[in-house]
Amino acid sequence: MKFFECNHPDAAGYLVTCTGFEVYDIAVHKRDEKPHVNLCEDMPYRHLHWMYMPLDVGEHITHISRQLDHDGEFRMVRTGLTFTTNKGRNTVFGAYATQADEVFKMPRNMTKVYFNWWDNPGVHAGLEYVALEPTAQPKEAVLYEAPELPIALGVHCRKPLSMDADSMLFG
């Protein structure tokens, strides 16, 4: 298991390694610290990228939610995460679904968030397990509607991507 320090007092943002579907690694970027250039090293899957979620001064994570994308054709479930801040900002990493399960209501103080780490190069599994250190009190899971996200158009996209509840197209 690996961990990141959620709501670290010196946090300037969060770096998350993911594919279009799954989350692989999470790190805290602290103020006056160089970004983690080795975040994508030693990963079992080569099509990884990292996403950066900056934080404003005084902004902190209030909720961590799970996004489940059920792929019936391949019988797969992909897990993404949503971080919600005290300023009402939602950032989705990995799979996006129309509903999310609130997994943790985060305390304001720094809390270690543990997650599985796949070190077997033959396995292409992303984040599946998340736990808080024993001093933090998890909140009972509550189902809520995921925030509506703007449609991002990539350089190679010829038409807008469909983001309805029945289909997920990644450009």
XYZ file of C-alpha atoms in Angstrom:
171
model
C 0.000 0.000 0.000
C 1.071 3.561 -0.691
C -0.327 6.731 0.813
C -0.592 10.453 0.267
C -1.040 13.125 2.913
C -4.430 14.651 2.208
C -4.856 18.223 3.463
C -1.171 18.638 4.261
C -0.706 22.215 5.574
C 1.887 22.961 2.841
C -0.112 21.385 -0.019
C -0.101 23.443 -3.220
C -1.873 20.717 -5.193
C -2.210 17.031 -5.983
C -0.517 15.049 -8.750
C -2.454 11.997 -9.935
C -1.136 9.418 -12.396
C -3.883 7.846 -14.495
C -5.013 6.556 -17.844
C -8.297 7.707 -19.324
C -9.950 5.097 -17.117
C -7.976 4.277 -13.987
C -5.977 5.963 -11.239
C -2.501 4.574 -10.462
C -0.707 6.965 -8.132
C -1.412 10.059 -6.031
C 1.118 12.497 -4.587
C 0.954 15.808 -2.760
C 2.776 18.746 -4.331
C 3.952 20.973 -1.491
C 4.652 24.694 -1.731
C 8.267 25.536 -2.663
C 8.841 21.939 -3.797
C 9.737 20.770 -7.289
C 7.052 18.591 -8.915
C 7.461 14.828 -8.634
C 9.152 14.050 -11.953
C 9.270 10.310 -11.197
C 5.522 9.884 -10.670
C 5.085 7.774 -13.816
C 8.247 5.682 -13.428
C 8.016 1.922 -12.882
C 4.363 1.773 -13.911
C 2.976 -1.437 -15.404
C 1.070 0.410 -18.121
C 2.875 2.671 -20.570
C 0.005 4.966 -21.618
C -0.039 6.887 -18.374
C -0.161 10.605 -17.810
C -0.454 12.759 -14.758
C -3.059 15.325 -13.899
C -2.442 18.237 -11.596
C -5.072 19.704 -9.290
C -3.805 23.033 -7.906
C -5.120 24.374 -4.620
C -5.731 28.004 -3.733
C -4.483 29.293 -0.385
C -6.925 28.065 2.278
C -8.466 25.452 -0.036
C -8.585 21.839 1.165
C -10.199 18.510 0.265
C -13.569 17.960 1.945
C -14.712 14.758 0.197
C -13.195 11.903 -1.772
C -15.706 10.077 -3.960
C -15.521 7.017 -6.160
C -16.610 7.008 -9.801
C -17.452 3.562 -11.195
C -17.544 2.967 -14.945
C -19.091 -0.430 -15.731
C -17.899 -1.757 -19.091
C -20.376 -4.552 -19.841
C -18.698 -5.578 -23.080
C -15.463 -6.542 -21.342
C -16.987 -7.174 -17.877
C -14.715 -4.601 -16.320
C -15.269 -2.005 -13.657
C -12.976 0.992 -13.822
C -12.580 3.140 -10.745
C -11.995 6.869 -10.828
C -11.835 9.374 -7.999
C -13.344 12.788 -7.431
C -11.766 15.270 -5.031
C -14.143 17.971 -3.767
C -12.803 21.085 -2.051
C -14.190 23.516 0.498
C -14.571 26.001 -2.397
C -16.991 23.650 -4.181
C -14.517 22.558 -6.846
C -14.738 18.962 -8.128
C -11.845 17.307 -9.954
C -12.326 13.872 -11.526
C -9.349 11.561 -12.046
C -9.718 8.421 -14.174
C -13.151 6.995 -14.994
C -16.131 9.348 -14.993
C -19.652 8.133 -14.306
C -22.995 9.870 -13.923
C -23.221 8.834 -10.265
C -20.573 8.821 -7.583
C -20.323 7.185 -4.184
C -19.041 9.494 -1.478
C -16.417 7.354 0.209
C -14.815 9.705 2.715
C -15.660 13.032 4.272
C -12.172 14.331 4.935
C -11.180 16.017 8.185
C -9.566 19.458 7.858
C -6.338 18.264 9.459
C -3.748 16.224 7.558
C -4.794 12.595 7.048
C -2.911 9.754 5.399
C -4.980 8.194 2.613
C -3.736 4.702 1.755
C -4.314 3.048 -1.627
C -3.229 -0.135 -3.363
C -0.067 -0.086 -5.445
C 0.393 -2.635 -8.218
C 4.081 -3.444 -8.553
C 3.602 -6.455 -10.828
C 4.463 -5.369 -14.410
C 2.136 -8.046 -15.824
C -0.927 -6.623 -14.089
C -2.730 -3.600 -15.555
C -4.969 -2.824 -12.593
C -5.477 0.661 -11.251
C -6.591 1.871 -7.867
C -9.125 -0.457 -6.251
C -8.698 -0.028 -2.492
C -8.624 3.180 -0.453
C -8.404 3.529 3.328
C -7.813 6.313 5.848
C -5.450 6.213 8.774
C -7.239 5.056 11.954
C -7.447 8.565 13.478
C -9.745 9.776 10.684
C -13.447 9.011 10.853
C -14.922 7.898 7.511
C -18.437 9.004 6.706
C -21.076 6.490 5.730
C -21.259 6.269 1.923
C -23.960 8.399 0.328
C -24.944 8.207 -3.335
C -25.129 11.580 -5.074
C -25.280 12.917 -8.598
C -21.840 13.589 -10.037
C -21.176 17.153 -11.162
C -21.718 17.917 -14.821
C -18.372 18.407 -16.500
C -17.612 20.459 -19.588
C -16.801 18.501 -22.734
C -13.081 18.667 -23.445
C -12.047 18.662 -27.067
C -8.600 17.320 -27.863
C -6.326 18.368 -30.696
C -7.303 15.325 -32.757
C -11.056 15.422 -32.110
C -13.274 16.033 -35.117
C -16.555 16.201 -33.212
C -17.641 16.674 -29.594
C -17.401 13.625 -27.376
C -20.586 11.949 -26.169
C -20.842 12.103 -22.385
C -24.333 10.707 -21.812
C -25.134 8.063 -19.205
C -25.237 5.190 -21.707
C -21.956 5.741 -23.490
C -18.501 6.969 -22.701
C -16.295 7.873 -25.633
C -12.710 8.851 -25.090
C -11.071 10.757 -27.977
